[in-house]
Amino acid sequence: MAQNKLLLDYVYEHETARANEVYLTQPLGGGAVADYTWAQTMDQARRMATHLQSQGFEPGARIGILSKNCAHFFMAELAIWMAGYVTVSIFPTEGPDTVNFVLEHSGASLLFVGKLDTWAKQEAGVPAKLARIAFPLAPKTTYDTWDAIVGRTQPIAGKPQRAGTDLALLIYTSGSTGQPKGVMHSFERISAVAEGHSAGMAKTLGKGRANRALSYLPLAHCFERACIECLSFVDGNLHVFFADTLDTFVADMNRARPTIFISVPRLWLKFQQGVNAKMPQAKLNRLLSIPILGKIVAKKILTGLGLNEVALAGSGSAPLPPDLVTWYRRLGLNLVEGYGMTEDFAYSHTMTQSANTAGTVGLPYDGVQVRISDEGEIQIKSPGQLVGYYKRPDLDAEVFTEDGYFRTGDQGIRLPDGQLKITGRLKELFKTAKGKYVAPAPIENKLNAHPMIESSMVSGVGQSASYALVVLAEGVRPQLADPAVKADVALQMAALLKETNKGLADYEQMKMVVIAREPWSIDNGCLTPTMKIKRAKIEANVAAQVDAWFEGKDKVLWA
C-alpha cells in the first residue's frame, strides 16, 4: 500500500473541495440537531489548535479526550494533530480509577471533557492540576469552554504537517484481562488503514458514492475510530451522524438512515431478539418463505430497525454466531464479519461480497500477512501494526515474533480458500479434571444463537466437566415471576444443553446450564466498554457456588 498522503492531507483537501458540504450532524436533544460543514468543522478545529499551541506544551504532548461520541470529538482530534500533539482517548464509561490511571500513565497535559453520563464520579479521577476544556455538550462545569475559546481565538494558518512516524494516538485497551495498555499508533500506519478501509468500501459500494454512517460505538476504541472517524477523514463522501441517547437510538437511526452500519454481536443479537419478541421465529420463517410476501416482510423489519438503506453492514469486536449472520441475510442484509485488534488498528480480516462463509472472518485486507503457528495461534503483519506499547518495552518483546509478526493470542484455522476461522483464544483455554483443554468461545457462540440468551460464559477450571453460565434475553427476564414462563425457560435450556453437547467432544461437554441472577453490564464490571465479557470478574463472582453446583444432579440451575 503506497503511503503518499497522511490523514491531515486528505482533510485539508476536503476543507477546500467540500467546504459547504455537511460533514457532521450532532443531536442537541429534543429532536434538534446542529450540522457542521467541512469548512465549519475545520474552522473550529483550527481555532482550537491555535489555543493548544499557545499553552506551551512540549512537541508530542498527550492530550486527553473523555467523551461519548460527538462532533467535537472529531474536531478536537484534528485540533490536537494540527497543533503537533498526540490524542489519548478514554472510554466514557470508565470509573475514576481507570480515568486516573490513563491520564497519569500517559502524562496527559490537558483533558477535553465531553458528553458524559457519570462525570460526577469520574471527575475524582482527574489529577487536580490538569488543565481542562469543556465540550459544548459536557455536563455543567466551571472550566473554560470550547465555544468561548474558539470565539476569541484565530485559526491556525496553512496546512500544518506531521511526520509519518509521529505518534497520532494512544489507545488504551479496554482491560478485559487486567490493567489497560497504551497502544501507540503513528500517522503513517493509521493513514494506511483508513486508505485500506476506503478502498474496500469503494470496491463494495462503488467509488464516489455519498454514504451515511451513525457513530455510536465508543470512539475511544479502535473499531469506531478506524472504520468511521478515520475512514471519513480519507473519504470525504461520508456524512457522519451521532446518536443522542440510548432512548433516542431508534430516532437517531431514522434520522441518519445509514448506508454503512457497523456494530458488535451483542447489539446485532438484541435487534434480532426485539424482532422475535414481536414475531416468533417459526412465524417469521413461514412468512419469509412466501416469495412476494417474504420480501415485503423483510423490508418492513429492516425499516423498523433503521437498516433498510444499509448497503454495507459489518460486525466486529467479538465472534458473531453463524446462525445470526444467516438470519440477517434472509432479511436481505448482507451482514459481514471482520476481525481486528487495537494492536493492528482494526485492520486484519474481513468478509467480502464473495468470500463470506458464516462462521469465518473472511480474507486478509490488502497488505496484511497472516500465518498460523505450530500452536495454532494466529500471527499477523498489518499495515496498521502498533508501534509498541507506551512505556512498556517489556510487552513489545512478548507480543512480536523475531521476524516481526504480532502474536494475536487467538487460535484459528484457514480454510482452503484463505478465509480465517477463529476457534478460540489461547488465554481463555481451560482444563477440566479430564486433563484436556476446552476452548469456550465456539461453545458460547452456539449458546448465544438461542433467542432466549443474551450472553454466555463457558467455564469449569479443574472441575469434572465444563458448564455454561447464561444471561437471559432482555425480553425474557421480566417474565420470570410467572411460574409457567420460568418452567418453559428451564425446559428450553435443558434442550439447548443436550443439543449443544451433541456437537462437542466428550471432554468439552457441559454438565449444566446456570442462569445468572442479574445481567452482565459495564456498570457492574462484568463487561468491558466494548461489551466483551470479563471472564475473571464473572468467575470470581460465582466462585463460592461452583462446587455446590457440581455436587447436584440438576441440568438447569438458577444462580
Coordinates of C-alpha atoms in Angstrom, one line a residue:
M1 CA 0.0 0.0 0.0
A2 CA 1.8 3.2 -1.2
Q3 CA 1.9 5.8 1.5
N4 CA 1.9 9.2 -0.2
K5 CA -0.6 11.2 2.0
L6 CA -1.4 11.3 5.6
L7 CA -4.9 11.8 7.2
L8 CA -4.4 15.6 7.6
D9 CA -3.6 15.9 3.9
Y10 CA -6.9 14.4 3.0
V11 CA -8.7 16.6 5.5
Y12 CA -7.1 19.8 4.0
E13 CA -8.4 18.7 0.6
H14 CA -11.9 18.2 1.8
E15 CA -11.8 21.6 3.6
T16 CA -11.4 23.3 0.3
A17 CA -13.1 21.0 -2.2
R18 CA -16.1 20.2 0.0
A19 CA -16.2 23.4 2.1
N20 CA -20.0 23.8 2.1
E21 CA -21.0 20.1 2.3
V22 CA -22.4 18.9 5.6
Y23 CA -19.9 16.5 7.2
L24 CA -21.1 16.0 10.8
T25 CA -24.7 16.1 12.3
Q26 CA -24.9 16.4 16.0
P27 CA -28.2 15.9 18.0
L28 CA -28.7 18.5 20.7
G29 CA -31.6 17.0 22.5
G30 CA -35.4 17.4 22.0
G31 CA -35.1 16.5 18.3
A32 CA -32.8 19.5 17.4
V33 CA -29.6 19.0 15.6
A34 CA -26.5 21.0 14.6
D35 CA -25.0 20.4 11.1
Y36 CA -21.3 21.2 10.6
T37 CA -19.9 21.6 7.1
W38 CA -16.3 20.7 6.3
A39 CA -15.4 24.4 6.4
Q40 CA -17.1 24.9 9.8
T41 CA -15.6 21.7 11.2
M42 CA -12.1 22.8 10.2
D43 CA -12.6 26.4 11.3
Q44 CA -13.3 25.2 14.9
A45 CA -10.5 22.7 14.8
R46 CA -8.0 25.3 13.6
R47 CA -9.0 27.8 16.3
M48 CA -8.6 25.1 19.0
A49 CA -5.2 24.1 17.5
T50 CA -4.0 27.7 18.0
H51 CA -5.2 27.7 21.6
L52 CA -3.5 24.4 22.3
Q53 CA -0.2 25.6 20.8
S54 CA -0.4 28.7 23.0
Q55 CA -0.3 26.6 26.2
G56 CA 3.4 25.9 25.7
F57 CA 3.2 22.1 25.8
E58 CA 6.2 20.1 24.5
P59 CA 6.1 18.7 21.0
G60 CA 4.1 15.4 21.0
A61 CA 2.4 16.2 24.3
R62 CA -0.5 13.9 25.1
I63 CA -4.0 15.5 25.2
G64 CA -6.9 13.5 26.7
I65 CA -10.5 13.3 25.5
L66 CA -13.1 11.9 27.8
S67 CA -16.4 12.0 26.0
K68 CA -19.1 10.0 24.4
N69 CA -19.2 10.2 20.6
C70 CA -20.0 13.7 19.3
A71 CA -18.9 16.1 16.6
H72 CA -16.5 17.9 18.9
F73 CA -14.6 14.6 19.4
F74 CA -13.7 14.7 15.7
M75 CA -12.9 18.5 15.9
A76 CA -10.7 18.0 19.0
E77 CA -8.8 15.1 17.4
L78 CA -8.0 17.3 14.3
A79 CA -7.0 20.2 16.6
I80 CA -4.7 18.0 18.6
W81 CA -3.0 16.7 15.5
M82 CA -2.6 20.1 13.8
A83 CA -1.1 21.5 17.0
G84 CA 1.6 18.8 17.0
Y85 CA 0.3 16.6 19.8
V86 CA -1.0 13.1 20.5
T87 CA -4.6 12.1 21.3
V88 CA -5.3 10.0 24.4
S89 CA -9.0 8.9 24.4
I90 CA -10.7 7.4 27.4
F91 CA -13.8 5.2 27.3
P92 CA -16.7 7.4 28.5
T93 CA -17.9 4.6 30.9
E94 CA -14.7 4.2 32.8
G95 CA -14.6 4.7 36.5
P96 CA -12.4 7.2 38.3
D97 CA -9.5 4.8 38.9
T98 CA -9.1 3.9 35.2
V99 CA -9.5 7.6 34.3
N100 CA -6.7 8.4 36.7
F101 CA -4.5 5.6 35.5
V102 CA -4.7 6.6 31.8
L103 CA -4.1 10.3 32.5
E104 CA -1.2 9.6 34.8
H105 CA 0.4 6.9 32.8
S106 CA 0.1 8.9 29.5
G107 CA 1.4 12.0 31.2
A108 CA -1.5 14.0 29.7
S109 CA -1.1 17.8 29.6
L110 CA -4.8 18.7 29.2
L111 CA -8.2 17.0 29.2
F112 CA -11.2 17.7 27.0
V113 CA -14.3 16.9 29.0
G114 CA -17.3 16.0 26.7
K115 CA -20.7 14.4 26.7
L116 CA -20.8 12.1 29.7
D117 CA -23.4 10.3 32.0
T118 CA -21.2 9.8 35.1
W119 CA -18.9 12.8 35.2
A120 CA -19.8 13.4 38.9
K121 CA -18.0 10.2 39.7
Q122 CA -15.3 10.3 37.0
E123 CA -14.1 13.8 38.0
A124 CA -12.4 12.4 41.1
G125 CA -10.0 10.5 38.9
V126 CA -8.7 13.6 37.1
P127 CA -5.4 14.9 38.5
A128 CA -6.2 18.1 40.4
K129 CA -3.8 20.3 38.5
L130 CA -4.6 19.0 35.0
A131 CA -6.0 21.7 32.6
R132 CA -9.5 21.1 31.3
I133 CA -11.7 22.3 28.5
A134 CA -15.4 21.5 28.3
F135 CA -17.1 20.5 25.0
P136 CA -20.5 22.2 24.2
L137 CA -22.4 19.1 25.4
A138 CA -20.4 18.5 28.5
P139 CA -22.0 18.4 32.0
K140 CA -22.1 21.8 33.7
T141 CA -18.6 22.7 34.9
T142 CA -16.5 25.8 35.8
Y143 CA -14.0 25.0 33.1
D144 CA -13.1 27.2 30.1
T145 CA -15.5 26.1 27.3
W146 CA -14.8 25.1 23.7
D147 CA -17.2 27.7 22.4
A148 CA -15.6 30.5 24.4
I149 CA -12.1 29.6 23.2
V150 CA -12.9 29.3 19.5
G151 CA -14.8 32.6 19.8
R152 CA -11.8 34.5 20.9
T153 CA -9.0 32.6 19.0
Q154 CA -7.7 32.9 15.5
P155 CA -7.5 29.8 13.3
I156 CA -4.1 28.2 12.8
A157 CA -3.0 29.0 9.2
G158 CA -1.8 26.9 6.3
K159 CA -1.6 23.1 6.3
P160 CA 0.3 22.1 9.5
Q161 CA 2.2 18.8 8.7
R162 CA 3.0 15.8 10.8
A163 CA 5.7 13.3 10.0
G164 CA 4.5 9.8 9.2
T165 CA 6.5 8.4 12.1
D166 CA 5.0 10.9 14.6
L167 CA 2.6 9.3 17.1
A168 CA -1.0 10.2 16.4
L169 CA -2.9 8.1 19.0
L170 CA -2.5 6.3 22.3
I171 CA -5.4 3.9 22.5
Y172 CA -5.7 2.2 25.9
T173 CA -7.1 -1.3 25.7
S174 CA -10.4 -1.9 27.4
G175 CA -8.8 -4.1 30.1
S176 CA -10.7 -7.4 29.8
T177 CA -7.5 -9.1 31.1
G178 CA -6.3 -6.6 33.6
Q179 CA -4.6 -3.1 33.6
P180 CA -5.2 -1.2 30.3
K181 CA -2.2 -1.0 28.0
G182 CA -1.4 2.1 25.9
V183 CA -1.1 1.1 22.2
M184 CA 0.9 3.6 20.2
H185 CA -0.2 4.3 16.6
S186 CA 1.7 6.5 14.1
F187 CA 0.2 8.7 11.4
E188 CA 1.6 6.6 8.5
R189 CA 0.0 3.5 9.9
I190 CA -3.4 4.8 10.8
S191 CA -3.5 6.6 7.4
A192 CA -2.7 3.3 5.6
V193 CA -5.6 1.7 7.5
A194 CA -8.0 4.4 6.6
E195 CA -7.0 4.3 3.0
G196 CA -7.4 0.5 3.0
H197 CA -10.9 0.8 4.5
S198 CA -11.8 3.5 2.0
A199 CA -10.6 1.3 -0.9
G200 CA -12.6 -1.7 0.4
M201 CA -15.8 0.5 0.7
A202 CA -15.3 1.8 -2.8
K203 CA -14.9 -1.8 -4.1
T204 CA -18.1 -2.9 -2.4
L205 CA -20.3 0.2 -2.8
G206 CA -18.8 1.9 -5.8
K207 CA -16.3 4.8 -5.9
G208 CA -17.5 8.3 -5.2
R209 CA -20.9 7.3 -3.7
A210 CA -22.3 9.5 -1.0
N211 CA -22.7 7.5 2.2
R212 CA -24.1 8.0 5.7
A213 CA -23.0 6.4 9.0
L214 CA -24.2 6.6 12.6
S215 CA -21.3 6.9 15.0
Y216 CA -22.3 5.3 18.4
L217 CA -19.8 2.6 19.2
P218 CA -17.1 4.2 21.5
L219 CA -14.7 6.4 19.6
A220 CA -12.1 5.6 22.3
H221 CA -12.0 2.1 20.8
C222 CA -10.1 1.3 17.5
F223 CA -13.1 -0.2 15.7
E224 CA -15.1 3.0 15.6
R225 CA -12.0 5.2 15.3
A226 CA -10.7 3.3 12.3
C227 CA -13.9 2.3 10.5
I228 CA -15.9 5.5 10.9
E229 CA -13.8 8.5 12.0
C230 CA -10.5 7.9 10.2
L231 CA -12.4 6.5 7.2
S232 CA -14.4 9.7 7.0
F233 CA -11.1 11.8 7.1
V234 CA -9.9 10.0 4.0
D235 CA -13.3 9.6 2.2
G236 CA -15.0 13.0 2.2
N237 CA -18.2 11.4 0.9
L238 CA -19.1 10.0 4.3
H239 CA -21.7 12.1 6.2
V240 CA -21.3 11.1 9.9
F241 CA -24.4 11.3 12.2
F242 CA -24.1 10.9 16.0
A243 CA -26.5 9.3 18.4
D244 CA -28.1 11.3 21.2
T245 CA -29.1 8.8 24.0
L246 CA -30.0 5.2 24.3
D247 CA -33.6 6.2 24.5
T248 CA -33.4 8.1 21.2
F249 CA -31.4 5.4 19.3
V250 CA -34.3 4.5 17.0
A251 CA -35.0 8.1 16.2
D252 CA -31.2 8.7 15.6
M253 CA -31.1 5.7 13.2
N254 CA -34.2 7.0 11.4
R255 CA -32.5 10.5 11.1
A256 CA -29.3 9.0 9.7
R257 CA -30.8 6.2 7.6
P258 CA -27.2 4.9 7.4
T259 CA -25.8 3.3 4.2
I260 CA -22.9 1.9 6.3
F261 CA -23.6 0.4 9.7
I262 CA -21.1 -1.3 12.0
S263 CA -22.0 -2.9 15.3
V264 CA -21.0 -5.6 17.8
P265 CA -22.5 -9.0 18.2
R266 CA -24.4 -8.1 21.4
L267 CA -26.3 -5.4 19.5
W268 CA -27.0 -7.5 16.4
L269 CA -28.4 -10.1 18.8
K270 CA -30.6 -7.5 20.6
F271 CA -32.0 -6.4 17.3
Q272 CA -32.9 -10.0 16.4
Q273 CA -34.4 -10.6 19.8
G274 CA -36.5 -7.5 19.5
V275 CA -37.9 -8.8 16.2
N276 CA -38.6 -12.2 17.7
A277 CA -40.4 -10.7 20.7
K278 CA -43.0 -9.3 18.3
M279 CA -43.0 -12.2 15.8
P280 CA -41.9 -15.7 16.8
Q281 CA -39.2 -17.2 14.6
A282 CA -41.4 -20.0 13.3
K283 CA -44.0 -17.5 12.0
L284 CA -41.2 -15.3 10.5
N285 CA -39.7 -18.3 8.8
R286 CA -43.1 -19.2 7.2
L287 CA -43.6 -15.6 6.0
L288 CA -40.1 -15.3 4.6
S289 CA -40.6 -18.5 2.6
I290 CA -43.5 -17.0 0.7
P291 CA -42.0 -15.3 -2.5
I292 CA -43.5 -11.9 -2.7
L293 CA -44.8 -11.5 0.9
G294 CA -41.4 -12.6 2.2
K295 CA -39.7 -9.6 0.6
I296 CA -42.3 -7.2 1.9
V297 CA -42.0 -8.6 5.5
A298 CA -38.2 -8.5 5.3
K299 CA -38.2 -4.9 4.2
K300 CA -40.6 -3.9 6.9
I301 CA -38.4 -5.4 9.6
L302 CA -35.3 -3.7 8.3
T303 CA -37.1 -0.4 8.0
G304 CA -38.3 -0.8 11.6
L305 CA -34.7 -1.2 12.7
G306 CA -33.5 1.7 10.6
L307 CA -31.4 -0.6 8.4
N308 CA -33.4 -0.6 5.2
E309 CA -30.9 1.6 3.3
V310 CA -27.8 -0.1 4.7
A311 CA -25.6 -1.3 1.8
L312 CA -22.6 -2.3 4.0
A313 CA -23.3 -3.9 7.4
G314 CA -20.4 -5.1 9.5
S315 CA -19.7 -6.7 12.8
G316 CA -16.6 -6.9 14.9
S317 CA -15.0 -6.8 18.4
A318 CA -16.2 -10.3 19.3
P319 CA -17.3 -13.6 17.5
L320 CA -20.7 -13.5 15.7
P321 CA -22.9 -16.6 15.8
P322 CA -23.1 -18.0 12.3
D323 CA -26.8 -18.5 12.6
L324 CA -27.2 -14.8 13.3
V325 CA -25.4 -14.0 10.0
T326 CA -27.7 -16.3 8.1
W327 CA -30.8 -14.7 9.9
Y328 CA -29.9 -11.2 8.6
R329 CA -29.0 -12.4 5.2
R330 CA -32.5 -14.0 4.9
L331 CA -33.9 -10.5 5.5
G332 CA -31.7 -9.2 2.7
L333 CA -29.0 -7.6 4.8
N334 CA -25.6 -8.9 3.8
L335 CA -24.0 -8.8 7.2
V336 CA -20.3 -9.3 7.1
E337 CA -17.9 -10.1 9.9
G338 CA -14.5 -8.7 10.4
Y339 CA -11.5 -9.3 12.7
G340 CA -9.1 -6.8 14.0
M341 CA -7.4 -5.7 17.2
T342 CA -6.4 -2.5 18.9
E343 CA -2.9 -3.5 18.0
D344 CA -3.5 -3.5 14.2
F345 CA -6.0 -0.6 14.3
A346 CA -8.9 -2.9 13.3
Y347 CA -7.1 -3.8 10.0
S348 CA -6.7 -7.6 9.7
H349 CA -9.5 -9.6 8.1
T350 CA -13.0 -9.1 6.6
M351 CA -15.6 -11.0 4.7
T352 CA -16.1 -9.7 1.1
Q353 CA -19.1 -10.0 -1.1
S354 CA -17.8 -13.3 -2.5
A355 CA -15.8 -14.7 0.5
N356 CA -18.3 -14.6 3.2
T357 CA -18.8 -18.0 4.7
A358 CA -20.7 -17.7 8.0
G359 CA -18.5 -18.6 10.9
T360 CA -15.4 -17.2 9.4
V361 CA -14.0 -13.6 9.4
G362 CA -13.2 -13.7 5.7
L363 CA -9.9 -12.8 4.0
P364 CA -6.9 -10.7 4.9
Y365 CA -7.2 -7.0 4.0
D366 CA -4.8 -5.8 1.3
G367 CA -1.3 -5.7 2.7
V368 CA -2.0 -8.0 5.6
Q369 CA 0.2 -11.1 6.1
V370 CA -1.2 -13.9 8.2
R371 CA 0.1 -17.3 9.4
I372 CA -0.9 -19.9 11.9
S373 CA 1.9 -21.0 14.4
D374 CA 2.6 -24.6 15.4
E375 CA 0.5 -23.9 18.5
G376 CA -2.5 -22.8 16.3
E377 CA -2.0 -19.1 17.1
I378 CA -3.0 -16.5 14.5
Q379 CA 0.0 -14.2 13.8
I380 CA -0.4 -11.0 11.8
K381 CA 1.7 -8.4 10.0
S382 CA -0.6 -5.5 9.2
P383 CA 0.0 -2.0 7.7
G384 CA -1.8 -0.8 10.9
Q385 CA 0.5 -2.6 13.2
L386 CA 1.2 -0.8 16.5
V387 CA 4.5 1.0 17.0
G388 CA 4.6 -0.5 20.5
Y389 CA 3.1 -0.2 24.0
Y390 CA 3.6 3.1 25.7
K391 CA 6.3 2.9 28.4
R392 CA 6.2 -0.9 28.2
P393 CA 9.1 -2.2 26.0
D394 CA 8.9 -5.4 28.0
L395 CA 5.5 -6.1 26.4
D396 CA 6.8 -5.4 22.9
A397 CA 9.3 -8.2 23.3
E398 CA 6.4 -10.6 24.3
V399 CA 4.0 -9.8 21.5
F400 CA 6.3 -9.7 18.5
T401 CA 7.9 -12.7 16.9
E402 CA 11.6 -12.4 15.9
D403 CA 10.5 -11.8 12.3
G404 CA 8.0 -9.1 13.2
Y405 CA 4.6 -10.8 13.3
F406 CA 2.2 -9.8 16.1
R407 CA 1.1 -12.7 18.3
T408 CA -2.7 -12.2 18.5
G409 CA -3.3 -14.7 21.2
D410 CA -6.2 -16.0 19.1
Q411 CA -6.4 -19.5 17.8
G412 CA -7.6 -20.2 14.3
I413 CA -7.5 -22.2 11.1
R414 CA -7.5 -21.1 7.5
L415 CA -10.0 -22.7 5.1
P416 CA -8.7 -23.8 1.6
D417 CA -10.0 -20.6 0.0
G418 CA -8.0 -18.5 2.5
Q419 CA -10.9 -17.5 4.8
L420 CA -9.9 -17.4 8.5
K421 CA -12.0 -19.2 11.2
I422 CA -11.2 -18.2 14.8
T423 CA -11.5 -21.2 17.1
G424 CA -10.8 -19.6 20.5
R425 CA -8.4 -17.6 22.5
L426 CA -5.2 -19.1 23.9
K427 CA -5.6 -17.3 27.3
E428 CA -9.2 -18.4 27.6
L429 CA -8.5 -22.1 27.2
F430 CA -9.0 -24.0 30.4
K431 CA -8.5 -27.6 31.6
T432 CA -11.2 -29.6 33.3
A433 CA -10.3 -32.6 35.6
K434 CA -10.3 -34.7 32.4
G435 CA -6.9 -33.1 31.6
K436 CA -7.8 -31.7 28.2
Y437 CA -8.1 -28.0 27.1
V438 CA -11.6 -26.6 26.4
A439 CA -11.9 -23.5 24.1
P440 CA -15.0 -21.7 25.4
A441 CA -15.7 -19.2 22.6
P442 CA -17.0 -21.7 19.9
I443 CA -19.3 -23.2 22.6
E444 CA -20.5 -19.8 23.7
N445 CA -21.3 -18.9 20.1
K446 CA -23.6 -21.9 19.8
L447 CA -25.4 -20.9 23.1
N448 CA -25.7 -17.2 22.1
A449 CA -27.6 -18.1 19.0
H450 CA -30.6 -19.2 21.1
P451 CA -33.3 -16.5 21.2
M452 CA -33.6 -16.7 25.0
I453 CA -30.0 -16.0 25.6
E454 CA -28.3 -12.6 25.7
S455 CA -24.8 -13.7 26.7
S456 CA -23.0 -16.7 28.0
M457 CA -19.7 -17.8 29.5
V458 CA -18.4 -21.4 29.5
S459 CA -16.1 -22.3 32.4
G460 CA -15.1 -25.2 34.6
V461 CA -11.4 -25.0 35.5
G462 CA -10.4 -28.1 37.4
Q463 CA -14.0 -29.4 37.6
S464 CA -15.3 -32.8 36.3
A465 CA -16.8 -31.1 33.2
S466 CA -17.4 -27.6 31.8
Y467 CA -20.6 -25.7 32.5
A468 CA -22.3 -22.6 31.0
L469 CA -23.4 -19.5 32.8
V470 CA -26.0 -17.6 30.8
V471 CA -27.8 -14.3 30.9
L472 CA -31.3 -14.5 29.7
A473 CA -32.6 -12.1 26.9
E474 CA -33.9 -8.7 28.0
G475 CA -37.4 -9.6 26.9
V476 CA -37.5 -12.8 28.9
R477 CA -36.1 -11.6 32.3
P478 CA -39.2 -9.5 33.4
Q479 CA -41.5 -12.5 32.8
L480 CA -39.7 -14.9 35.2
A481 CA -42.1 -14.1 38.0
D482 CA -44.6 -16.2 36.1
P483 CA -44.0 -19.9 37.1
A484 CA -45.1 -21.1 33.6
V485 CA -42.5 -18.9 31.9
K486 CA -39.8 -20.0 34.4
A487 CA -40.7 -23.7 33.7
D488 CA -40.6 -23.1 30.0
V489 CA -37.1 -21.4 30.2
A490 CA -35.8 -24.4 32.2
L491 CA -37.1 -26.8 29.6
Q492 CA -35.6 -24.8 26.7
M493 CA -32.3 -24.5 28.5
A494 CA -32.2 -28.3 29.1
A495 CA -32.9 -28.9 25.5
L496 CA -30.2 -26.4 24.4
L497 CA -27.7 -28.2 26.7
K498 CA -28.5 -31.5 25.2
E499 CA -28.4 -30.2 21.6
T500 CA -25.1 -28.3 22.1
N501 CA -23.4 -31.2 23.8
K502 CA -24.2 -33.5 20.8
G503 CA -21.8 -31.4 18.7
L504 CA -19.0 -31.4 21.3
A505 CA -16.2 -33.8 22.1
D506 CA -16.7 -35.7 25.3
Y507 CA -14.2 -33.7 27.2
E508 CA -15.9 -30.4 26.1
Q509 CA -19.4 -31.4 27.1
M510 CA -21.2 -29.3 29.7
K511 CA -22.7 -30.7 32.8
M512 CA -25.3 -28.0 33.3
V513 CA -26.6 -24.5 32.3
V514 CA -26.7 -22.0 35.2
I515 CA -28.9 -18.9 34.7
A516 CA -27.3 -15.8 36.0
R517 CA -29.1 -13.8 38.7
E518 CA -28.6 -10.4 37.0
P519 CA -27.4 -9.3 33.6
W520 CA -23.8 -8.5 33.0
S521 CA -23.1 -4.9 32.3
I522 CA -20.4 -2.3 32.0
D523 CA -21.6 -0.8 35.3
N524 CA -21.3 -4.0 37.3
G525 CA -17.8 -4.6 35.9
C526 CA -18.8 -7.8 34.0
L527 CA -18.4 -6.3 30.5
T528 CA -15.7 -4.2 29.0
P529 CA -16.7 -0.8 27.4
T530 CA -16.8 -2.7 24.1
M531 CA -19.2 -5.3 25.6
K532 CA -16.8 -8.2 25.8
I533 CA -17.3 -10.4 28.9
K534 CA -14.8 -10.1 31.7
R535 CA -14.3 -13.8 32.5
A536 CA -12.1 -13.3 35.6
K537 CA -14.7 -11.0 37.2
I538 CA -17.7 -13.2 36.4
E539 CA -15.8 -16.4 37.6
A540 CA -14.9 -14.6 40.8
N541 CA -18.5 -13.6 41.4
V542 CA -19.7 -17.2 41.3
A543 CA -16.6 -19.0 42.7
A544 CA -18.2 -19.7 46.1
Q545 CA -21.2 -21.5 44.4
V546 CA -19.5 -23.6 41.7
D547 CA -18.6 -26.7 43.9
A548 CA -22.2 -26.9 45.1
W549 CA -23.5 -26.7 41.5
F550 CA -21.3 -29.7 40.6
E551 CA -22.4 -31.7 43.6
G552 CA -26.1 -31.7 42.5
K553 CA -27.6 -33.5 39.5
D554 CA -29.7 -30.7 38.0
K555 CA -29.1 -29.9 34.4
V556 CA -30.5 -26.3 34.8
L557 CA -29.8 -24.2 37.8
W558 CA -30.7 -20.7 38.9
A559 CA -27.7 -18.8 40.4

